[in-house]
């Protein structure tokens, strides 16, 4: 037996007990004839003391222990003289009688402390050491408990967790599919699922009524900072429900897990139409933790001879409270920021409403103080506030300003931390017109239903009508992060065919790729709807963090590599031969 | 709102309520002016009645409903005249006032009944209809609840569920790896995990102490009747534990889920050494629901001039109670059965201990009645019993007879159903000598530790010593099915290197493939051990069934194909090009 107790559980009332503990040497120090060792495991840290008066050879051995060595000690619990109130075990220590070194450790390449001195690359390479650090253990354990809480809640509500297959079929839409060559079926490939979408719909056809799954999904795409090729979803589907039922059910889930895991009552979630979110926040996932809403300035800013504004479809601004004191340099930096290609604005105009009542702007040549005060009036600006203004095409400009809003708020610490602001964004468009490719994309996915009252317009409308169709599609946003999204689904073969046609599928392509689903719709498919939450993202947001990587035990880097195990890698010629494959690039 | 209640919840005390139900038309019948419709969903069946006296057009529409149509009805709950005691809702019916057809259905290709008339292929192709059948729904819901129970139990015991990656690295040992070409890393491949073995060990090094995961694993192998290319494990690992701790923990889990899900107390699990299991049952996974142990007959059967026996290393038999009345034809069939290449026996000898006291055998030429009675004595045979005897090399013959034992018991219904007989098989050999390849294989896997007292022999022994090394490796067997297996692991770099060397790895190969793990052992790896349960198998065994396929929502057929979605399939040339691959077989 390696231990009678773990390193986090002994208390004053255990004094006098003979105990055995095992763990890692967190730190050691000598003081007089005593050697103190902090022994650590997942559960906590317990102080062990070796007394050279009591047992000199043992104390001698203890002095030679190194950091991260794995040891087992046996001894007696006793009250500490110098108690450590910051540690649950801080009232006691173990006077050691025995010491066994279970395993030695080389000096770790970085310190195993809450704030490590290791760089990202080093920590990824020795992930098993990084995972020993307190903050990461806390994250990974949080994730495990959150998954349990989600499952218990949904299980109590008659949801059935069904495992859907990982080896499925690639679709031509699936440029981002990972594929898996089959040995038994020569020259053929499976694909890894980007989501279990069609399977969960089939489960509704099969009568499972309420499905969920916490499930790995896969996407082979160029990795942005915070994307992973494999990620985890809380995937759900319900039959005989409306959008209202889905929103209520998953608002219930979300409130439950915040209450259980964070002790926070989120209250009722506000709802906002997609159009309104874009209009007020320049984003389909507005962060409601702070204001700075977009203010349309066409009325007050156009017709004053400033050509840039006069020719723009939209002039729009935000009021940044108390930031009239930004320096020229700071304002230039913001201008540079919006001009970056990712944002794409041509320039940024500012107005300072100074504390002394004066007004100063970058367009003083065109607008006098009175005109600028009119802008301020529109925005509710007060002395000391700053206004930032963009102009151009309506939707594009709103999105640019929406990004700037987030950037300014983050840059100047204007976002309250430890506050959670959930929001349902609803009434998304069904289709998105891709000007470049001259085709429609599905805004959510091809299985999303238009709103019931839109079906007629969809079946009979012209091209412009299609652009304006609204869907029963919805996103859950918390603190400006998209936690999940879903929709009411099409469950009628004819409507699904029409949707594929709008999306540019020939009938043959639609049949070849999704014939099984459309076929299923002919055998008694119930009305159904669903949602999927990004589980990695939910973990991060609940802990006020922005990177999902710290909530994944073994993440890939942004080249999609696991640098610890060195994957992906070349494979044997024989393996390739068995798979009937040849690699067309040199090593 | 599609429903106020589901189809399984209305009772007599609901009489008088206005309700709305949605579901599938299970059956309909007309009787006088009444039309009865059985409305079905996952929760049950409720009778709906349409009265043509009450509403003739509505009743007329109800008469035209077809099987599996999806409908919504509104009406009043009332007491039934003819109650159906076999149905929880059987005391009531709904007098319908409204009827909405939500979706029609074509006539299903097979009946949606507990005993379907559909063949395997048809049911696989329309899996979403097969999944509507009661027995399959029961299985899939059982699986979901079992997973919840497992997670709750392990969670309560401080196990952390950690998701390990699905995109890992292929190993040359991994001839059965599925591989995944990477687009971002040209010419390189990930592999899908056959198990999360190395990751769970790294989690122990990282201090997670108690890990579990219900996780998909993948194996690209020729599929026997009851194998699937993707399958699910309950995967576990613990630090600072001995074999005893692991057995106790997972015996606890197993007893808990049997109690919770089946209402059965399994009692304490017996343990049997691997050697003893082979000796007494000719199997490392003995089915203890019935006797028929192997009886060594060398003493009584050799030296009587029957050359086959005299030259054999072992003569061994089983006593089949009460089967002396098997016909010649039945005995011939058993002889044919053991001579099949899968079993490989040269012949089968029988002895009948007839009810009238006479003895009859297939070797009467060599053995008189007295000699045969000596066999019977050794086996405890009584009047009416049959003995079946094989001879040859020791281990091979025992395994053949072990197979015959199972076959005979199954063939003649001698296995008690509804009984669960668990068994820990322990003390497996560390290594298995492969005569053909002239090399050792790891009996469990290359990370399994020899027993502590064997380490010296392992480090210094000769070839014969290696064959006799025992490991702290164990299997959980229930009713003759291997539910799970595990071992105490090596956590010392030197010992791991030695093991790889015994398994035929060069130091370079070992380093290239498992350097990350051996490296981790140098940074304070704790002693650890683990186990993995086959989750699909556990579901099947708990329900007294032998096929895992009925517990998997969307299984592959035995060519590894999903015939419903038609996967795997050819992929686009463009997709191949993006992956730098060429397929070397024609379509």
XYZ file of N, CA and C in Angstrom, chain A residues 2-3 22-24 42-43 68 70 102-109 126 128-129 131-132 136-137 140-141 143-144 148 151 158 160-170 174 178-190 192 199 202-210 216 218 220-222 230 232 239-242 491 516 519-527 553-554 556 559-561 564-571 575-576 579-585, chain B residues 2-3 22-24 42-43 68 70 102-109 126 128-129 131-132 136-137 140 143-144 148 151 158 160-170 174 178-190 192 199 202-210 216 218 220-222 230 232 239-242 452 491 516 519-527 553-554 556 559-561 564-571 575-576 579-585:
672
model
N 0.618 2.138 -0.930
C 1.503 3.278 -1.092
C 1.153 4.452 -0.174
N -0.073 4.486 0.319
C -0.436 5.622 1.175
C -1.693 5.306 1.973
N 2.387 9.455 -0.113
C 3.248 9.407 -1.296
C 3.013 10.669 -2.099
N 4.044 11.106 -2.796
C 3.854 12.294 -3.616
C 5.159 12.815 -4.166
N 5.095 14.038 -4.646
C 6.251 14.670 -5.256
C 6.877 15.682 -4.293
N -2.106 15.720 -6.246
C -3.219 16.468 -6.827
C -4.102 17.101 -5.762
N -4.098 16.506 -4.574
C -5.064 16.915 -3.564
C -4.547 18.025 -2.650
N 10.733 17.355 -7.412
C 9.959 16.455 -8.276
C 10.322 14.985 -8.114
N 9.830 11.429 -6.511
C 8.619 10.782 -6.016
C 8.998 9.961 -4.796
N 10.637 6.467 -4.461
C 9.945 5.647 -5.465
C 10.483 5.901 -6.862
N 10.876 7.143 -7.113
C 11.480 7.472 -8.402
C 12.198 8.806 -8.266
N 13.352 8.900 -8.914
C 14.061 10.176 -8.926
C 13.554 11.040 -10.064
N 14.002 12.272 -10.083
C 13.643 13.144 -11.193
C 14.846 13.960 -11.600
N 15.029 14.094 -12.909
C 15.987 15.080 -13.385
C 15.427 16.467 -13.053
N 16.272 17.459 -13.129
C 15.778 18.825 -12.886
C 14.849 19.196 -14.046
N 13.592 19.531 -13.759
C 12.652 19.852 -14.842
C 13.135 21.041 -15.667
N 12.776 21.053 -16.948
C 13.225 22.138 -17.838
C 12.556 23.473 -17.524
N 7.081 19.324 -23.060
C 6.999 18.569 -21.800
C 5.612 18.775 -21.201
N 3.507 16.869 -20.037
C 3.213 16.125 -18.801
C 3.736 16.859 -17.564
N 4.760 17.705 -17.747
C 5.228 18.521 -16.621
C 4.380 19.786 -16.481
N 1.320 19.995 -17.214
C 0.045 19.553 -16.641
C 0.124 19.341 -15.129
N 1.350 19.286 -14.596
C 1.504 19.156 -13.150
C 1.244 20.477 -12.435
N -3.188 24.482 -14.462
C -3.641 23.528 -15.480
C -4.412 22.377 -14.846
N -3.953 21.876 -13.696
C -4.710 20.815 -13.018
C -6.109 21.303 -12.676
N -8.208 21.274 -15.900
C -8.555 19.951 -16.409
C -9.574 19.286 -15.485
N -9.431 19.506 -14.194
C -10.394 18.938 -13.248
C -11.739 19.656 -13.371
N -12.924 20.888 -16.098
C -13.519 20.346 -17.319
C -14.220 19.018 -17.036
N -13.553 18.167 -16.282
C -14.127 16.864 -15.960
C -15.425 17.026 -15.164
N -19.406 16.131 -16.193
C -20.290 15.328 -15.326
C -21.592 16.070 -15.045
N -23.821 16.120 -18.107
C -24.429 14.808 -18.356
C -25.534 14.509 -17.340
N -34.208 13.269 -19.444
C -34.539 12.229 -20.429
C -33.733 12.295 -21.712
N -30.815 11.094 -24.006
C -30.052 9.858 -24.141
C -28.719 10.208 -24.789
N -27.620 9.782 -24.158
C -26.334 10.005 -24.818
C -26.073 8.861 -25.783
N -25.969 9.185 -27.037
C -25.739 8.166 -28.060
C -24.413 8.463 -28.745
N -23.560 7.462 -28.811
C -22.286 7.634 -29.509
C -22.504 7.448 -31.008
N -22.178 8.488 -31.751
C -22.283 8.415 -33.208
C -20.902 8.062 -33.778
N -20.858 7.534 -34.990
C -19.558 7.030 -35.485
C -18.548 8.134 -35.790
N -17.289 7.775 -35.671
C -16.189 8.664 -36.040
C -15.677 8.393 -37.446
N -15.974 7.207 -37.947
C -15.553 6.880 -39.310
C -16.781 7.010 -40.200
N -16.890 8.189 -40.852
C -18.079 8.423 -41.662
C -17.671 8.704 -43.098
N -18.455 9.512 -43.799
C -18.229 9.693 -45.231
C -17.838 11.141 -45.508
N -16.895 11.320 -46.373
C -16.495 12.674 -46.748
C -17.505 13.250 -47.727
N -16.824 19.043 -47.855
C -15.918 18.796 -46.755
C -14.459 18.995 -47.094
N -10.939 15.699 -42.332
C -9.847 14.746 -42.242
C -10.344 13.427 -42.831
N -9.523 12.784 -43.633
C -9.953 11.514 -44.211
C -9.090 10.373 -43.677
N -9.634 9.164 -43.771
C -8.994 7.978 -43.207
C -9.056 6.862 -44.251
N -7.926 6.548 -44.864
C -7.950 5.483 -45.870
C -8.336 4.134 -45.256
N -9.115 3.370 -45.999
C -9.541 2.050 -45.537
C -8.667 0.982 -46.178
N -8.224 0.042 -45.368
C -7.412 -1.052 -45.885
C -8.312 -2.125 -46.508
N -9.439 -2.372 -45.840
C -10.334 -3.436 -46.314
C -11.087 -3.025 -47.574
N -11.344 -1.726 -47.732
C -12.085 -1.238 -48.884
C -11.120 -0.418 -49.735
N -10.489 -1.091 -50.685
C -9.329 -0.537 -51.377
C -9.618 0.783 -52.078
N -8.748 1.739 -51.847
C -8.857 3.023 -52.533
C -9.956 3.917 -51.991
N -10.619 3.466 -50.926
C -11.711 4.257 -50.360
C -11.309 4.860 -49.021
N -12.040 5.896 -48.656
C -11.713 6.665 -47.458
C -12.949 6.873 -46.592
N -12.735 6.827 -45.289
C -13.706 7.374 -44.356
C -13.364 8.860 -44.177
N -13.446 11.833 -40.844
C -13.770 12.097 -39.444
C -14.837 13.191 -39.402
N -26.237 12.292 -38.207
C -26.570 11.172 -37.325
C -27.556 11.573 -36.240
N -30.864 11.649 -37.783
C -31.381 10.288 -37.969
C -31.885 9.701 -36.653
N -31.235 10.065 -35.553
C -31.707 9.583 -34.255
C -33.086 10.159 -33.925
N -33.351 11.363 -34.402
C -34.694 11.918 -34.219
C -35.694 11.137 -35.068
N -35.313 10.846 -36.319
C -36.172 10.023 -37.174
C -36.411 8.659 -36.510
N -35.383 8.173 -35.807
C -35.481 6.872 -35.152
C -36.254 6.940 -33.836
N -36.698 8.131 -33.466
C -37.581 8.226 -32.306
C -36.898 8.389 -30.966
N -35.605 8.802 -30.956
C -34.918 8.899 -29.664
C -35.294 10.145 -28.877
N -35.988 11.059 -29.559
C -36.677 12.173 -28.903
C -35.753 13.227 -28.319
N -34.798 12.825 -27.489
C -33.865 13.778 -26.899
C -32.498 13.127 -26.897
N -16.044 14.392 -29.612
C -14.947 14.973 -30.373
C -15.377 15.223 -31.820
N -13.816 17.126 -35.662
C -12.520 17.275 -36.333
C -12.640 18.242 -37.501
N -9.982 20.001 -40.452
C -8.637 20.196 -40.991
C -8.558 21.561 -41.651
N -8.307 22.567 -40.841
C -8.256 23.905 -41.419
C -7.029 24.629 -40.899
N -6.689 25.695 -41.613
C -5.563 26.479 -41.147
C -5.919 26.993 -39.766
N -8.859 18.998 -33.413
C -9.909 18.213 -32.757
C -10.432 19.016 -31.580
N -14.179 19.596 -28.877
C -15.265 18.833 -28.255
C -16.546 19.647 -28.213
N -36.803 16.218 -30.586
C -37.917 16.078 -31.525
C -39.174 16.711 -30.933
N -40.117 17.036 -31.811
C -41.395 17.632 -31.399
C -41.175 18.894 -30.577
N -40.257 19.715 -31.040
C -39.998 20.968 -30.331
C -39.950 22.135 -31.299
N -40.185 23.315 -30.736
C -40.005 24.563 -31.457
C -38.693 25.188 -30.989
N -37.445 18.891 -42.088
C -37.725 17.459 -41.947
C -38.613 16.954 -43.075
N -29.260 9.412 -47.963
C -29.696 8.630 -46.791
C -30.560 9.466 -45.852
N -33.857 10.298 -47.668
C -34.640 9.059 -47.652
C -35.299 8.861 -46.289
N -34.542 9.127 -45.239
C -35.084 8.961 -43.886
C -36.287 9.878 -43.664
N -36.256 11.072 -44.302
C -37.369 12.015 -44.138
C -38.677 11.441 -44.699
N -38.567 10.410 -45.534
C -39.770 9.845 -46.147
C -40.415 8.762 -45.293
N -39.759 8.423 -44.173
C -40.292 7.349 -43.323
C -40.714 7.859 -41.952
N -41.417 8.980 -41.957
C -41.932 9.448 -40.665
C -40.915 10.210 -39.849
N -40.363 11.279 -40.441
C -39.432 12.126 -39.688
C -40.232 13.127 -38.863
N -39.976 13.235 -37.583
C -40.698 14.206 -36.757
C -40.071 15.593 -36.902
N -40.812 16.644 -36.598
C -40.176 17.960 -36.514
C -39.102 17.916 -35.435
N -6.110 18.742 -22.428
C -4.937 18.116 -21.811
C -3.750 18.058 -22.769
N -4.008 17.616 -23.999
C -2.907 17.459 -24.950
C -3.260 18.159 -26.265
N -2.843 20.498 -29.790
C -1.883 20.637 -30.884
C -1.407 22.097 -30.927
N 0.506 24.694 -35.861
C 0.706 23.949 -37.111
C 0.010 22.587 -37.059
N -0.840 22.412 -36.079
C -1.549 21.135 -35.974
C -0.660 20.002 -35.500
N 0.456 20.331 -34.871
C 1.396 19.300 -34.430
C 1.280 19.055 -32.932
N 4.992 17.011 -28.401
C 5.444 16.061 -27.392
C 5.667 14.677 -28.002
N 4.674 14.186 -28.748
C 4.827 12.855 -29.351
C 5.369 12.945 -30.770
N 5.554 14.163 -31.268
C 6.036 14.376 -32.627
C 5.101 13.778 -33.679
N 3.881 14.226 -33.664
C 2.892 13.809 -34.656
C 2.321 15.057 -35.324
N 1.919 14.982 -36.606
C 1.977 13.797 -37.462
C 3.405 13.478 -37.878
N 3.571 12.313 -38.524
C 4.899 11.887 -38.953
C 4.768 11.034 -40.217
N 5.891 10.819 -40.862
C 5.901 9.885 -41.996
C 5.521 8.486 -41.522
N 4.926 7.694 -42.385
C 4.645 6.308 -42.018
C 5.405 5.365 -42.946
N 3.052 0.258 -44.757
C 1.732 0.735 -44.345
C 1.032 1.437 -45.509
N 1.792 2.264 -46.231
C 1.234 2.947 -47.391
C 0.780 1.946 -48.437
N -2.374 0.341 -47.790
C -3.500 1.263 -47.963
C -3.666 1.687 -49.421
N -2.817 1.123 -50.308
C -2.866 1.481 -51.729
C -2.664 2.968 -51.958
N -1.684 3.505 -51.263
C -1.432 4.941 -51.362
C 0.021 5.209 -51.726
N 0.234 6.308 -52.412
C 1.582 6.810 -52.616
C 1.607 8.277 -52.208
N 2.679 8.678 -51.530
C 2.825 10.073 -51.135
C 3.546 10.801 -52.258
N 3.013 11.959 -52.655
C 3.551 12.645 -53.833
C 4.506 13.777 -53.480
N 4.870 13.904 -52.208
C 5.911 14.880 -51.865
C 7.094 14.154 -51.232
N -45.752 21.186 -29.435
C -46.147 19.961 -30.105
C -46.841 18.963 -29.184
N -46.636 19.085 -27.886
C -47.271 18.120 -26.991
C -47.286 18.642 -25.553
N -47.924 13.917 -29.524
C -47.338 13.736 -30.846
C -46.622 12.396 -30.866
N -46.593 11.768 -32.028
C -45.868 10.497 -32.107
C -46.100 9.806 -33.438
N -45.766 8.544 -33.437
C -45.867 7.735 -34.644
C -47.088 6.823 -34.563
N -40.895 7.239 -27.804
C -39.888 6.504 -27.035
C -40.392 6.100 -25.657
N -41.378 6.861 -25.160
C -41.779 6.677 -23.769
C -42.904 5.670 -23.605
N -46.511 4.425 -39.183
C -45.302 5.251 -39.070
C -45.521 6.696 -39.501
N -46.337 10.472 -38.786
C -46.105 11.281 -37.588
C -47.276 12.236 -37.434
N -48.109 15.595 -39.169
C -46.837 16.323 -39.186
C -45.936 15.829 -40.301
N -46.029 14.540 -40.589
C -45.245 13.985 -41.691
C -45.831 12.629 -42.058
N -45.855 12.346 -43.366
C -46.309 11.034 -43.809
C -45.136 10.059 -43.793
N -45.451 8.800 -44.019
C -44.382 7.811 -44.136
C -44.714 6.846 -45.258
N -43.702 6.521 -46.039
C -43.847 5.399 -46.964
C -43.958 4.129 -46.113
N -44.402 3.062 -46.736
C -44.467 1.791 -46.005
C -43.032 1.338 -45.725
N -42.663 1.140 -44.452
C -41.288 0.765 -44.134
C -40.913 -0.572 -44.784
N -39.650 -0.734 -45.111
C -39.198 -1.958 -45.776
C -39.245 -3.181 -44.864
N -31.366 0.587 -43.444
C -32.355 1.515 -42.874
C -32.193 1.510 -41.361
N -31.976 3.728 -39.249
C -32.828 4.664 -38.499
C -34.216 4.067 -38.247
N -34.633 3.120 -39.079
C -35.913 2.443 -38.810
C -35.707 1.286 -37.831
N -33.548 1.215 -35.537
C -33.364 1.843 -34.222
C -34.680 2.259 -33.578
N -35.746 2.288 -34.386
C -37.066 2.604 -33.821
C -37.653 1.417 -33.064
N -33.993 -2.466 -29.676
C -32.818 -1.624 -29.927
C -32.882 -0.338 -29.111
N -34.060 0.267 -29.017
C -34.174 1.474 -28.186
C -33.787 1.162 -26.751
N -29.967 0.907 -26.521
C -29.243 2.170 -26.665
C -29.468 3.044 -25.427
N -27.385 1.643 -22.624
C -25.990 2.054 -22.782
C -25.771 3.459 -22.231
N -26.682 4.352 -22.547
C -26.573 5.729 -22.085
C -26.609 5.786 -20.557
N -23.655 6.850 -17.762
C -23.890 7.828 -16.690
C -23.535 7.249 -15.328
N -19.779 6.944 -14.907
C -19.151 8.254 -14.691
C -19.440 8.786 -13.292
N -13.156 10.429 -7.029
C -12.060 11.340 -7.372
C -11.368 11.035 -8.686
N -10.762 11.652 -12.500
C -10.930 12.790 -13.398
C -11.077 12.239 -14.810
N -12.145 12.651 -15.506
C -12.253 12.234 -16.901
C -11.462 13.214 -17.763
N -10.455 12.710 -18.424
C -9.615 13.556 -19.270
C -9.719 13.052 -20.703
N -10.014 13.970 -21.626
C -10.067 13.592 -23.035
C -8.664 13.577 -23.614
N -8.266 12.431 -24.108
C -6.960 12.304 -24.744
C -7.138 12.460 -26.257
N -6.081 12.809 -26.974
C -6.260 13.132 -28.394
C -6.588 11.919 -29.262
N -7.320 12.195 -30.334
C -7.621 11.169 -31.339
C -6.645 11.199 -32.499
N -5.968 12.320 -32.661
C -4.988 12.418 -33.741
C -3.615 12.260 -33.105
N -3.087 11.016 -33.172
C -1.816 10.770 -32.513
C -0.800 10.260 -33.533
N 0.113 9.433 -33.090
C 1.225 9.035 -33.954
C 1.164 7.543 -34.221
N 1.403 7.166 -35.436
C 1.408 5.743 -35.774
C 2.709 5.116 -35.307
N 2.033 -0.674 -35.120
C 0.639 -0.345 -35.393
C 0.182 -0.714 -36.790
N -5.430 2.904 -37.951
C -5.985 3.775 -38.979
C -5.115 5.019 -39.030
N -4.776 5.488 -40.206
C -3.970 6.699 -40.309
C -4.770 7.829 -40.947
N -4.318 9.044 -40.699
C -5.027 10.246 -41.136
C -4.018 11.200 -41.757
N -4.027 11.340 -43.074
C -3.068 12.251 -43.692
C -3.298 13.697 -43.256
N -2.183 14.423 -43.060
C -2.274 15.817 -42.652
C -2.081 16.710 -43.872
N -2.921 17.713 -43.978
C -2.800 18.655 -45.088
C -1.724 19.694 -44.772
N -1.705 20.129 -43.506
C -0.763 21.181 -43.118
C 0.666 20.664 -43.036
N 0.824 19.369 -42.702
C 2.155 18.789 -42.564
C 2.339 17.788 -43.699
N 2.879 18.278 -44.799
C 2.851 17.533 -46.061
C 3.491 16.159 -45.975
N 2.770 15.170 -46.468
C 3.314 13.827 -46.546
C 3.325 13.105 -45.209
N 2.785 13.751 -44.166
C 2.791 13.137 -42.843
C 1.385 12.690 -42.447
N 1.354 11.780 -41.498
C 0.094 11.171 -41.076
C -0.041 11.191 -39.555
N -1.255 11.402 -39.113
C -1.621 11.064 -37.741
C -2.071 9.600 -37.736
N -5.128 7.146 -35.616
C -6.186 7.113 -34.601
C -5.768 6.128 -33.513
N -0.983 8.099 -23.253
C -1.483 9.356 -22.688
C -1.938 9.181 -21.253
N 1.039 9.164 -19.153
C 1.577 10.520 -18.993
C 0.743 11.327 -17.995
N -0.548 11.070 -17.959
C -1.388 11.766 -16.979
C -1.029 11.360 -15.557
N -0.583 10.117 -15.399
C -0.101 9.712 -14.075
C 1.198 10.447 -13.744
N 2.091 10.521 -14.722
C 3.328 11.280 -14.517
C 2.986 12.736 -14.174
N 1.911 13.230 -14.796
C 1.501 14.622 -14.565
C 0.757 14.804 -13.249
N 0.567 13.705 -12.503
C 0.004 13.852 -11.164
C -1.507 13.824 -11.074
N -2.196 13.333 -12.108
C -3.668 13.349 -12.068
C -4.237 12.256 -11.175
N -3.390 11.327 -10.795
C -3.687 10.375 -9.713
C -4.743 9.335 -10.071
N -5.903 9.767 -10.533
C -6.957 8.832 -10.915
C -7.601 9.362 -12.179
N -13.680 6.404 -27.488
C -13.629 5.632 -28.735
C -12.193 5.216 -29.031
N -9.825 2.687 -31.992
C -9.910 2.342 -33.409
C -8.927 1.239 -33.749
N -7.875 -1.130 -37.247
C -8.117 -1.500 -38.640
C -7.695 -2.945 -38.841
N -8.603 -3.850 -38.511
C -8.228 -5.253 -38.654
C -9.352 -5.990 -39.353
N -9.013 -7.178 -39.830
C -10.030 -7.976 -40.455
C -11.087 -8.261 -39.410
N -14.411 0.752 -34.894
C -14.385 1.704 -33.781
C -15.208 1.126 -32.654
N -15.671 1.226 -28.009
C -15.606 2.154 -26.877
C -15.056 1.453 -25.644
N -2.511 6.149 -9.877
C -1.130 6.241 -9.402
C -1.057 5.812 -7.934
N 0.144 5.436 -7.514
C 0.387 5.010 -6.128
C -0.529 3.848 -5.723
N -0.652 2.905 -6.620
C -1.502 1.750 -6.322
C -0.785 0.452 -6.666
N -1.247 -0.603 -6.040
C -0.821 -1.960 -6.370
C -1.938 -2.616 -7.187
N 7.077 -7.523 -9.193
C 8.218 -6.917 -8.543
C 9.319 -7.954 -8.267
N 7.474 1.938 -14.602
C 7.601 3.403 -14.487
C 9.061 3.810 -14.344
N 9.177 9.801 -25.854
C 8.459 10.783 -25.019
C 8.021 10.158 -23.702
N 11.158 9.343 -21.633
C 11.635 10.629 -21.129
C 10.830 11.069 -19.921
N 9.510 10.887 -20.014
C 8.637 11.289 -18.908
C 8.974 10.510 -17.635
N 9.397 9.258 -17.816
C 9.751 8.440 -16.645
C 10.940 9.026 -15.873
N 11.699 9.908 -16.523
C 12.870 10.493 -15.864
C 12.543 11.740 -15.042
N 11.278 12.167 -15.124
C 10.912 13.386 -14.400
C 9.910 13.105 -13.290
N 10.174 12.062 -12.498
C 9.288 11.821 -11.362
C 8.011 11.101 -11.730
N 8.152 9.926 -12.351
C 6.971 9.113 -12.648
C 6.599 8.299 -11.413
N 5.349 8.359 -11.007
C 4.931 7.578 -9.840
C 4.632 6.141 -10.257
N 4.649 5.199 -9.311
C 4.146 3.865 -9.634
C 2.673 3.977 -10.046
N -25.212 2.320 -31.896
C -26.287 2.936 -32.685
C -26.063 2.757 -34.183
N -24.835 3.034 -34.635
C -24.565 2.974 -36.071
C -23.319 2.126 -36.316
N -20.679 -0.703 -38.072
C -20.236 -1.072 -39.410
C -20.552 -2.557 -39.634
N -17.488 -5.964 -43.339
C -16.464 -5.430 -44.244
C -16.047 -4.017 -43.806
N -16.434 -3.640 -42.617
C -16.070 -2.310 -42.129
C -16.840 -1.197 -42.826
N -17.966 -1.537 -43.432
C -18.731 -0.520 -44.163
C -19.942 -0.062 -43.364
N -25.549 2.290 -44.627
C -26.577 3.331 -44.645
C -26.051 4.591 -45.339
N -24.869 5.046 -44.916
C -24.326 6.263 -45.524
C -23.377 5.933 -46.675
N -23.142 4.641 -46.895
C -22.244 4.190 -47.950
C -20.815 4.718 -47.757
N -20.243 4.373 -46.621
C -18.849 4.729 -46.328
C -18.093 3.453 -45.989
N -16.789 3.380 -46.278
C -15.996 4.424 -46.925
C -16.331 4.565 -48.415
N -15.757 5.596 -49.034
C -16.032 5.866 -50.442
C -14.809 6.537 -51.070
N -14.807 6.581 -52.384
C -13.760 7.336 -53.071
C -13.860 8.818 -52.705
N -12.754 9.531 -52.741
C -12.828 10.975 -52.512
C -12.331 11.710 -53.752
N -9.153 16.670 -53.353
C -8.892 16.368 -51.948
C -7.586 15.576 -51.822
N -7.414 14.589 -52.710
C -6.186 13.784 -52.697
C -4.972 14.671 -52.959
N -3.823 16.597 -50.163
C -3.178 15.755 -49.157
C -1.870 15.151 -49.677
N -1.497 15.511 -50.903
C -0.274 14.971 -51.510
C -0.303 13.455 -51.587
N -1.446 12.924 -52.012
C -1.605 11.478 -52.083
C -2.046 11.042 -53.470
N -1.655 9.838 -53.828
C -2.188 9.209 -55.033
C -2.667 7.817 -54.630
N -3.839 7.443 -55.174
C -4.359 6.104 -54.906
C -3.815 5.165 -55.977
N -3.302 4.015 -55.536
C -2.620 3.125 -56.483
C -3.510 1.987 -56.974
N -4.779 2.005 -56.638
C -5.696 1.013 -57.230
C -6.766 1.715 -58.039
